[in-house]
Short mmCIF file of C-alpha atoms in Angstrom, two decimals:
data_model
loop_
_atom_site.label_atom_id
_atom_site.label_comp_id
_atom_site.label_asym_id
_atom_site.label_seq_id
_atom_site.Cartn_x
_atom_site.Cartn_y
_atom_site.Cartn_z
CA GLU A 19 -0.01 8.84 -0.06
CA PRO A 20 -3.53 10.28 0.01
CA GLU A 21 -5.28 10.14 3.34
CA VAL A 22 -8.48 11.13 5.04
CA THR A 23 -7.91 13.91 7.53
CA GLN A 24 -10.13 14.79 10.44
CA THR A 25 -10.19 17.85 12.63
CA PRO A 26 -10.04 18.43 15.49
CA SER A 27 -8.31 15.37 16.91
CA HIS A 28 -9.98 15.94 20.27
CA GLN A 29 -12.97 18.08 21.15
CA VAL A 30 -14.44 18.68 24.56
CA THR A 31 -17.90 20.17 24.70
CA GLN A 32 -20.59 20.79 27.26
CA MET A 33 -23.76 18.79 27.18
CA GLY A 34 -26.37 20.48 25.05
CA GLN A 35 -23.88 22.27 22.85
CA GLU A 36 -23.61 21.79 19.12
CA VAL A 37 -20.47 20.32 17.65
CA ILE A 38 -19.25 20.00 14.10
CA LEU A 39 -16.69 17.36 13.25
CA ARG A 40 -14.80 17.94 10.07
CA CYS A 41 -13.34 15.57 7.55
CA VAL A 42 -11.45 16.00 4.33
CA PRO A 43 -11.92 12.82 2.30
CA ILE A 44 -9.50 11.65 -0.35
CA SER A 45 -9.94 13.95 -3.30
CA ASN A 46 -11.24 11.60 -5.99
CA HIS A 47 -13.49 9.61 -3.68
CA LEU A 48 -17.23 9.79 -4.08
CA TYR A 49 -18.58 7.88 -1.11
CA PHE A 50 -18.30 9.15 2.41
CA TYR A 51 -19.06 7.60 5.76
CA TRP A 52 -19.15 8.40 9.44
CA TYR A 53 -18.60 5.77 12.11
CA ARG A 54 -18.26 6.04 15.82
CA GLN A 55 -16.61 3.95 18.49
CA ILE A 56 -17.59 4.34 22.11
CA LEU A 57 -14.62 3.59 24.31
CA GLY A 58 -14.07 -0.13 24.59
CA GLN A 59 -16.84 -0.99 22.16
CA LYS A 60 -17.02 -1.89 18.53
CA VAL A 61 -17.00 0.51 15.61
CA GLU A 62 -20.57 1.38 14.64
CA PHE A 63 -21.88 2.68 11.36
CA LEU A 64 -23.63 6.03 11.46
CA VAL A 65 -24.24 7.22 7.92
CA SER A 66 -23.13 6.99 4.33
CA PHE A 67 -23.29 9.80 1.81
CA TYR A 68 -23.14 9.91 -1.94
CA ASN A 69 -24.07 12.43 -4.58
CA ASN A 70 -24.88 15.05 -1.96
CA GLU A 71 -27.38 12.97 -0.12
CA ILE A 72 -27.57 10.36 2.58
CA SER A 73 -27.49 6.86 1.14
CA GLU A 74 -27.98 4.92 4.32
CA LYS A 75 -28.12 5.64 8.01
CA SER A 76 -28.27 3.59 11.16
CA GLU A 77 -30.71 3.91 14.03
CA ILE A 78 -28.01 5.77 15.93
CA PHE A 79 -28.19 8.57 13.37
CA ASP A 80 -31.26 10.31 14.73
CA ASP A 81 -32.51 13.87 14.27
CA GLN A 82 -29.68 15.20 16.40
CA PHE A 83 -27.21 14.26 13.70
CA SER A 84 -26.73 15.75 10.27
CA VAL A 85 -24.09 15.55 7.59
CA GLU A 86 -23.10 18.01 4.96
CA ARG A 87 -20.63 18.44 2.17
CA PRO A 88 -20.45 22.23 2.24
CA ASP A 89 -17.87 22.49 -0.51
CA GLY A 90 -15.89 20.23 -2.78
CA SER A 91 -13.53 19.02 -0.12
CA ASN A 92 -15.08 18.91 3.34
CA PHE A 93 -17.54 16.43 4.80
CA THR A 94 -18.97 17.36 8.18
CA LEU A 95 -20.92 15.67 10.94
CA LYS A 96 -22.99 17.94 13.13
CA ILE A 97 -24.47 16.96 16.46
CA ARG A 98 -27.04 19.56 17.41
CA SER A 99 -27.41 19.08 21.13
CA THR A 100 -24.78 16.78 22.50
CA LYS A 101 -25.49 14.24 25.19
CA LEU A 102 -23.06 12.52 27.51
CA GLU A 103 -23.53 9.29 25.58
CA ASP A 104 -22.30 10.96 22.41
CA SER A 105 -18.81 10.79 23.84
CA ALA A 106 -16.91 8.57 21.45
CA MET A 107 -14.29 8.45 18.75
CA TYR A 108 -15.81 9.49 15.45
CA PHE A 109 -14.27 8.20 12.26
CA CYS A 110 -14.75 9.54 8.80
CA ALA A 111 -14.09 7.31 5.82
CA SER A 112 -14.20 7.62 2.07
CA SER A 113 -14.07 5.26 -0.86
CA ASN A 114 -14.10 5.55 -4.62
CA GLN A 115 -16.52 2.70 -5.01
CA TRP A 116 -19.53 1.58 -3.05
CA GLY A 117 -18.57 -0.99 -0.47
CA PRO A 118 -14.99 -2.09 -1.07
CA GLU A 119 -11.92 -0.73 0.59
CA ALA A 120 -12.53 2.44 2.49
CA PHE A 121 -9.90 4.70 3.90
CA PHE A 122 -10.45 5.90 7.42
CA GLY A 123 -9.28 9.04 9.10
CA GLN A 124 -7.51 9.07 12.43
CA GLY A 125 -10.69 9.99 14.22
CA THR A 126 -11.96 12.81 16.39
CA ARG A 127 -12.33 12.03 20.05
CA LEU A 128 -15.43 13.80 21.29
CA THR A 129 -15.83 14.21 25.02
CA VAL A 130 -19.14 15.57 26.27
CA VAL A 131 -19.04 16.87 29.84
CA SER B 18 -26.62 -9.62 12.95
CA GLN B 19 -24.40 -8.79 10.03
CA GLN B 20 -21.47 -7.99 12.22
CA GLY B 21 -18.40 -10.11 12.25
CA GLU B 22 -17.39 -11.76 15.44
CA GLU B 23 -13.70 -12.17 16.05
CA ASP B 24 -12.05 -14.70 18.25
CA PRO B 25 -10.15 -14.82 20.38
CA GLN B 26 -11.06 -11.53 22.03
CA ALA B 27 -7.52 -11.23 23.31
CA LEU B 28 -4.29 -12.87 22.25
CA SER B 29 -0.83 -12.55 23.78
CA ILE B 30 2.21 -14.01 22.05
CA GLN B 31 5.99 -13.71 22.04
CA GLU B 32 7.71 -11.73 19.35
CA GLY B 33 8.53 -13.95 16.40
CA GLU B 34 5.55 -16.22 16.88
CA ASN B 35 2.62 -16.32 14.51
CA ALA B 36 -0.74 -14.83 15.47
CA THR B 37 -4.01 -16.16 14.13
CA MET B 38 -7.32 -14.37 14.51
CA ASN B 39 -10.65 -15.59 13.28
CA CYS B 40 -13.80 -13.87 12.15
CA SER B 41 -17.19 -15.49 11.76
CA TYR B 42 -20.27 -13.94 10.26
CA LYS B 43 -23.85 -14.85 9.50
CA THR B 44 -24.90 -13.21 6.25
CA SER B 45 -23.64 -13.25 2.70
CA ILE B 46 -20.95 -10.72 1.93
CA ASN B 47 -19.47 -8.93 -1.04
CA ASN B 48 -16.06 -8.91 0.52
CA LEU B 49 -14.36 -8.92 3.88
CA GLN B 50 -11.68 -6.63 5.14
CA TRP B 51 -9.32 -6.62 8.04
CA TYR B 52 -8.37 -3.43 9.85
CA ARG B 53 -5.91 -2.63 12.58
CA GLN B 54 -6.39 -0.07 15.30
CA ASN B 55 -3.64 1.01 17.60
CA SER B 56 -4.88 2.08 21.01
CA GLY B 57 -6.80 5.33 20.74
CA ARG B 58 -5.94 5.76 17.09
CA GLY B 59 -7.67 5.46 13.76
CA LEU B 60 -8.38 2.41 11.66
CA VAL B 61 -5.78 1.21 9.23
CA HIS B 62 -6.87 -0.93 6.32
CA LEU B 63 -4.81 -4.11 6.10
CA ILE B 64 -6.26 -6.34 3.45
CA LEU B 65 -9.42 -6.97 1.46
CA ILE B 66 -10.55 -10.38 0.31
CA ARG B 67 -13.42 -10.72 -2.09
CA SER B 68 -16.13 -13.31 -1.75
CA ASN B 69 -14.77 -15.29 -4.73
CA GLU B 70 -11.26 -15.45 -3.30
CA ARG B 71 -10.04 -18.06 -0.85
CA GLU B 72 -6.67 -16.73 0.21
CA LYS B 73 -4.73 -13.55 -0.03
CA HIS B 74 -1.28 -12.47 1.07
CA SER B 75 0.20 -9.10 1.85
CA GLY B 76 3.66 -9.06 3.35
CA ARG B 77 3.49 -10.92 6.66
CA LEU B 78 -0.29 -11.09 6.48
CA ARG B 79 -2.25 -14.02 5.17
CA VAL B 80 -6.02 -13.95 5.02
CA THR B 81 -8.28 -16.85 4.20
CA LEU B 82 -11.97 -16.83 3.51
CA ASP B 83 -14.32 -19.78 3.67
CA THR B 84 -17.73 -18.63 2.50
CA SER B 85 -19.28 -22.04 3.14
CA LYS B 86 -18.35 -21.75 6.80
CA LYS B 87 -18.83 -17.99 6.82
CA SER B 88 -15.45 -17.46 8.38
CA SER B 89 -12.17 -15.74 7.74
CA SER B 90 -8.82 -15.88 9.41
CA LEU B 91 -5.98 -13.41 9.62
CA LEU B 92 -2.51 -14.80 10.15
CA ILE B 93 0.36 -12.52 11.07
CA THR B 94 3.65 -14.33 10.69
CA ALA B 95 6.85 -13.54 12.57
CA SER B 96 5.07 -11.06 14.81
CA ARG B 97 6.74 -7.91 16.05
CA ALA B 98 6.07 -5.74 19.08
CA ALA B 99 4.75 -3.09 16.69
CA ASP B 100 1.96 -5.48 15.68
CA THR B 101 0.39 -4.92 19.10
CA ALA B 102 -3.05 -3.52 18.29
CA SER B 103 -6.70 -4.46 17.95
CA TYR B 104 -7.68 -6.21 14.76
CA PHE B 105 -11.15 -6.03 13.29
CA CYS B 106 -12.83 -7.77 10.47
CA ALA B 107 -15.34 -5.71 8.54
CA LEU B 108 -18.02 -7.12 6.35
CA THR B 109 -18.99 -5.04 3.39
CA GLY B 110 -22.35 -5.05 1.81
CA ASN B 111 -23.76 -1.56 1.49
CA GLN B 112 -21.78 -0.44 4.47
CA PHE B 113 -19.13 -1.78 6.77
CA TYR B 114 -20.03 -3.96 9.69
CA PHE B 115 -17.22 -4.21 12.16
CA GLY B 116 -16.70 -6.98 14.64
CA THR B 117 -15.72 -6.47 18.24
CA GLY B 118 -12.07 -7.07 17.50
CA THR B 119 -9.18 -9.14 18.73
CA SER B 120 -6.71 -7.40 20.98
CA LEU B 121 -3.24 -8.66 20.09
CA THR B 122 -0.28 -8.13 22.40
CA VAL B 123 3.15 -9.06 21.10
CA ILE B 124 5.66 -9.36 23.91
CA PRO B 125 9.21 -8.34 22.96
#
């Protein structure tokens, strides 16, 4: 069964460092998303991406964040200068239509120290 | 807010009992989905119900949607210990809006 895969599963980084979270969406999907979940809190939308550009982004997705689809298979989230409050589980998702059922990856747990 | 709000926040039942979780929302939706999240793990899609549907079944899951009341319920019948997880409703318009979740504990 096709699935969204995310790497790494856990990343520890020092405050101020850049991190890149990687996702391989399901191959025929066209819409890609990043969400995050701070421990104990709800899942929050970060950004959606379609046709090689950002479709929508939340207020959380500030200038420190960027997304890229560097090739035909990967979808990355970069945080330029991490802060302690960026510590969270980051989920990638993809869908083959806008809105309905999305498939989520297992998440990358980012710990900023 | 376009986020769903689930209740109860926590639910503890004995194995074999049914579990009912509710989701209320404030805006119009295209469809509503329920997801499960095991502790520290990713989100697993359970079921999608479209705004023109009233009820949907999938195995031991039954979802209802009442758009006039802006609410949905997820019923898990004959619960198992493996059903222990957090359950979220997600509203879909142009993106997904997740609620805060119901933490379900099924006691063996």
